[in-house]
């Protein structure tokens, strides 16, 4: 239905078809969550939104997910990441989310990155960097030492990846690029 978000109970997560053997459980979970983000993005397009989807997982279980609601609600602040983050805080009845992971297809923008940081979300996973509007790669919101305490950011965490690490506030931000062949397979 237009404008509605699905909860975890409304869909079944599955290991992606053809997932290579030998992957760690975390890699398979990241890939499964990214697949769900793509499904949400497709749903959003059908509802007249831009193709963005976000999932919040609490200790490995989906607790909130969303598409963009910018067009349907005529509100530029209704990005998928913010909608999902808000829903997760309501479900868990807490503003801090250290045991949660935010999954998004595209690197969260600064507007989405700062609330994720303020919520102390444990980890951020995204497939595509955004060199113009990225809240990590361009604007460094997720790891700036001058802001509130950090989050851990993975631009994927899936399979074979390129990794780098930067010191950030009270912790470390590690980056690993989502393998291009994995994203193509999901599309």
GROMACS .gro file of C-alpha atoms in nm:
model
  187
    1UNK     CA    1   0.000   0.000   0.000
    2UNK     CA    2   0.129   0.349  -0.080
    3UNK     CA    3   0.315   0.518   0.205
    4UNK     CA    4   0.316   0.211   0.431
    5UNK     CA    5   0.629   0.054   0.576
    6UNK     CA    6   0.657  -0.317   0.620
    7UNK     CA    7   0.770  -0.465   0.948
    8UNK     CA    8   0.989  -0.771   0.983
    9UNK     CA    9   0.687  -0.993   1.038
   10UNK     CA   10   0.549  -0.895   0.697
   11UNK     CA   11   0.838  -1.048   0.500
   12UNK     CA   12   1.078  -1.336   0.526
   13UNK     CA   13   1.452  -1.276   0.500
   14UNK     CA   14   1.645  -1.533   0.307
   15UNK     CA   15   2.001  -1.605   0.210
   16UNK     CA   16   2.050  -1.469  -0.143
   17UNK     CA   17   2.034  -1.723  -0.424
   18UNK     CA   18   2.378  -1.832  -0.530
   19UNK     CA   19   2.553  -1.689  -0.224
   20UNK     CA   20   2.910  -1.819  -0.241
   21UNK     CA   21   2.995  -2.093   0.006
   22UNK     CA   22   3.247  -2.019   0.276
   23UNK     CA   23   3.119  -1.672   0.357
   24UNK     CA   24   3.106  -1.574   0.718
   25UNK     CA   25   2.764  -1.557   0.877
   26UNK     CA   26   2.800  -1.178   0.906
   27UNK     CA   27   2.880  -1.144   0.535
   28UNK     CA   28   2.575  -1.350   0.439
   29UNK     CA   29   2.359  -1.143   0.673
   30UNK     CA   30   2.491  -0.817   0.525
   31UNK     CA   31   2.420  -0.945   0.176
   32UNK     CA   32   2.067  -1.054   0.278
   33UNK     CA   33   1.997  -0.712   0.433
   34UNK     CA   34   2.129  -0.534   0.124
   35UNK     CA   35   1.900  -0.750  -0.088
   36UNK     CA   36   1.609  -0.636   0.129
   37UNK     CA   37   1.713  -0.271   0.083
   38UNK     CA   38   1.697  -0.323  -0.294
   39UNK     CA   39   1.350  -0.479  -0.264
   40UNK     CA   40   1.237  -0.178  -0.062
   41UNK     CA   41   1.384   0.061  -0.319
   42UNK     CA   42   1.189  -0.114  -0.593
   43UNK     CA   43   0.871  -0.082  -0.387
   44UNK     CA   44   0.942   0.287  -0.334
   45UNK     CA   45   0.976   0.347  -0.709
   46UNK     CA   46   0.635   0.184  -0.762
   47UNK     CA   47   0.498   0.433  -0.508
   48UNK     CA   48   0.649   0.731  -0.691
   49UNK     CA   49   0.953   0.773  -0.468
   50UNK     CA   50   1.324   0.776  -0.551
   51UNK     CA   51   1.487   0.431  -0.525
   52UNK     CA   52   1.610   0.425  -0.167
   53UNK     CA   53   1.554   0.162   0.098
   54UNK     CA   54   1.685   0.127   0.453
   55UNK     CA   55   1.679  -0.152   0.710
   56UNK     CA   56   1.761  -0.142   1.081
   57UNK     CA   57   1.867  -0.473   1.232
   58UNK     CA   58   1.887  -0.532   1.608
   59UNK     CA   59   2.128  -0.812   1.693
   60UNK     CA   60   2.078  -0.955   1.346
   61UNK     CA   61   1.697  -0.929   1.330
   62UNK     CA   62   1.513  -0.673   1.116
   63UNK     CA   63   1.316  -0.442   1.344
   64UNK     CA   64   1.246  -0.152   1.107
   65UNK     CA   65   1.263  -0.082   0.738
   66UNK     CA   66   1.150   0.195   0.510
   67UNK     CA   67   1.148   0.347   0.166
   68UNK     CA   68   1.174   0.718   0.103
   69UNK     CA   69   0.856   0.910   0.188
   70UNK     CA   70   0.973   1.246   0.050
   71UNK     CA   71   0.723   1.267  -0.239
   72UNK     CA   72   0.428   1.096  -0.072
   73UNK     CA   73   0.450   1.312   0.241
   74UNK     CA   74   0.583   1.629   0.070
   75UNK     CA   75   0.861   1.637   0.329
   76UNK     CA   76   1.230   1.648   0.232
   77UNK     CA   77   1.329   1.503   0.571
   78UNK     CA   78   1.151   1.171   0.511
   79UNK     CA   79   1.454   0.985   0.374
   80UNK     CA   80   1.438   0.606   0.414
   81UNK     CA   81   1.720   0.604   0.669
   82UNK     CA   82   1.549   0.859   0.893
   83UNK     CA   83   1.211   0.688   0.871
   84UNK     CA   84   1.367   0.351   0.964
   85UNK     CA   85   1.579   0.502   1.241
   86UNK     CA   86   1.280   0.671   1.399
   87UNK     CA   87   1.075   0.351   1.379
   88UNK     CA   88   1.356   0.148   1.540
   89UNK     CA   89   1.380   0.394   1.831
   90UNK     CA   90   1.005   0.366   1.886
   91UNK     CA   91   1.007  -0.015   1.868
   92UNK     CA   92   1.299  -0.047   2.110
   93UNK     CA   93   1.171   0.242   2.322
   94UNK     CA   94   1.514   0.398   2.343
   95UNK     CA   95   1.703   0.674   2.169
   96UNK     CA   96   2.042   0.498   2.171
   97UNK     CA   97   2.084   0.204   1.931
   98UNK     CA   98   2.434   0.061   1.993
   99UNK     CA   99   2.326  -0.298   1.913
  100UNK     CA  100   2.173  -0.199   1.579
  101UNK     CA  101   2.300  -0.182   1.222
  102UNK     CA  102   2.168   0.061   0.963
  103UNK     CA  103   2.168  -0.082   0.609
  104UNK     CA  104   2.121   0.146   0.309
  105UNK     CA  105   2.182   0.111  -0.063
  106UNK     CA  106   2.351   0.449  -0.095
  107UNK     CA  107   2.577   0.607   0.164
  108UNK     CA  108   2.357   0.810   0.399
  109UNK     CA  109   2.361   1.185   0.336
  110UNK     CA  110   2.469   1.427   0.612
  111UNK     CA  111   2.106   1.479   0.717
  112UNK     CA  112   2.068   1.102   0.773
  113UNK     CA  113   2.418   1.046   0.907
  114UNK     CA  114   2.396   1.288   1.198
  115UNK     CA  115   2.085   1.129   1.358
  116UNK     CA  116   2.244   0.785   1.311
  117UNK     CA  117   2.550   0.917   1.492
  118UNK     CA  118   2.340   1.078   1.767
  119UNK     CA  119   2.149   0.752   1.814
  120UNK     CA  120   2.489   0.584   1.859
  121UNK     CA  121   2.388   0.325   1.604
  122UNK     CA  122   2.643   0.047   1.623
  123UNK     CA  123   2.721   0.009   1.254
  124UNK     CA  124   2.631   0.157   0.915
  125UNK     CA  125   2.647  -0.059   0.601
  126UNK     CA  126   2.597   0.082   0.251
  127UNK     CA  127   2.666  -0.039  -0.101
  128UNK     CA  128   2.736   0.277  -0.297
  129UNK     CA  129   2.948   0.573  -0.185
  130UNK     CA  130   2.816   0.919  -0.256
  131UNK     CA  131   3.108   1.151  -0.337
  132UNK     CA  132   2.878   1.454  -0.356
  133UNK     CA  133   2.643   1.402  -0.059
  134UNK     CA  134   2.801   1.120   0.144
  135UNK     CA  135   2.778   1.162   0.519
  136UNK     CA  136   3.100   0.967   0.554
  137UNK     CA  137   3.304   0.991   0.233
  138UNK     CA  138   3.226   1.355   0.151
  139UNK     CA  139   3.117   1.529   0.471
  140UNK     CA  140   3.269   1.295   0.732
  141UNK     CA  141   2.972   1.325   0.968
  142UNK     CA  142   3.001   0.964   1.083
  143UNK     CA  143   3.362   0.991   1.196
  144UNK     CA  144   3.437   1.360   1.271
  145UNK     CA  145   3.620   1.384   1.607
  146UNK     CA  146   3.462   1.723   1.673
  147UNK     CA  147   3.111   1.585   1.681
  148UNK     CA  148   2.944   1.350   1.928
  149UNK     CA  149   3.082   0.994   1.972
  150UNK     CA  150   3.116   0.787   1.658
  151UNK     CA  151   2.954   0.493   1.489
  152UNK     CA  152   3.123   0.211   1.303
  153UNK     CA  153   3.066   0.244   0.930
  154UNK     CA  154   3.099  -0.034   0.674
  155UNK     CA  155   3.023   0.050   0.319
  156UNK     CA  156   2.952  -0.321   0.293
  157UNK     CA  157   3.116  -0.582   0.504
  158UNK     CA  158   3.023  -0.836   0.236
  159UNK     CA  159   3.277  -1.085   0.108
  160UNK     CA  160   3.588  -0.977  -0.076
  161UNK     CA  161   3.634  -0.612  -0.004
  162UNK     CA  162   3.881  -0.328   0.009
  163UNK     CA  163   3.920  -0.203   0.364
  164UNK     CA  164   4.058   0.099   0.538
  165UNK     CA  165   4.030   0.224   0.892
  166UNK     CA  166   4.020   0.575   1.038
  167UNK     CA  167   4.028   0.679   1.399
  168UNK     CA  168   3.703   0.849   1.487
  169UNK     CA  169   3.613   1.008   1.816
  170UNK     CA  170   3.593   0.736   2.077
  171UNK     CA  171   3.626   0.448   1.832
  172UNK     CA  172   3.720   0.331   1.486
  173UNK     CA  173   3.537   0.361   1.156
  174UNK     CA  174   3.620   0.080   0.915
  175UNK     CA  175   3.533   0.099   0.547
  176UNK     CA  176   3.501  -0.188   0.305
  177UNK     CA  177   3.354  -0.150  -0.041
  178UNK     CA  178   3.059  -0.365  -0.138
  179UNK     CA  179   3.190  -0.590  -0.418
  180UNK     CA  180   3.054  -0.469  -0.753
  181UNK     CA  181   2.971  -0.821  -0.870
  182UNK     CA  182   2.760  -0.876  -0.556
  183UNK     CA  183   2.555  -0.560  -0.618
  184UNK     CA  184   2.511  -0.649  -0.986
  185UNK     CA  185   2.391  -0.997  -0.889
  186UNK     CA  186   2.132  -0.848  -0.655
  187UNK     CA  187   2.002  -0.607  -0.919
   0.00000   0.00000   0.00000
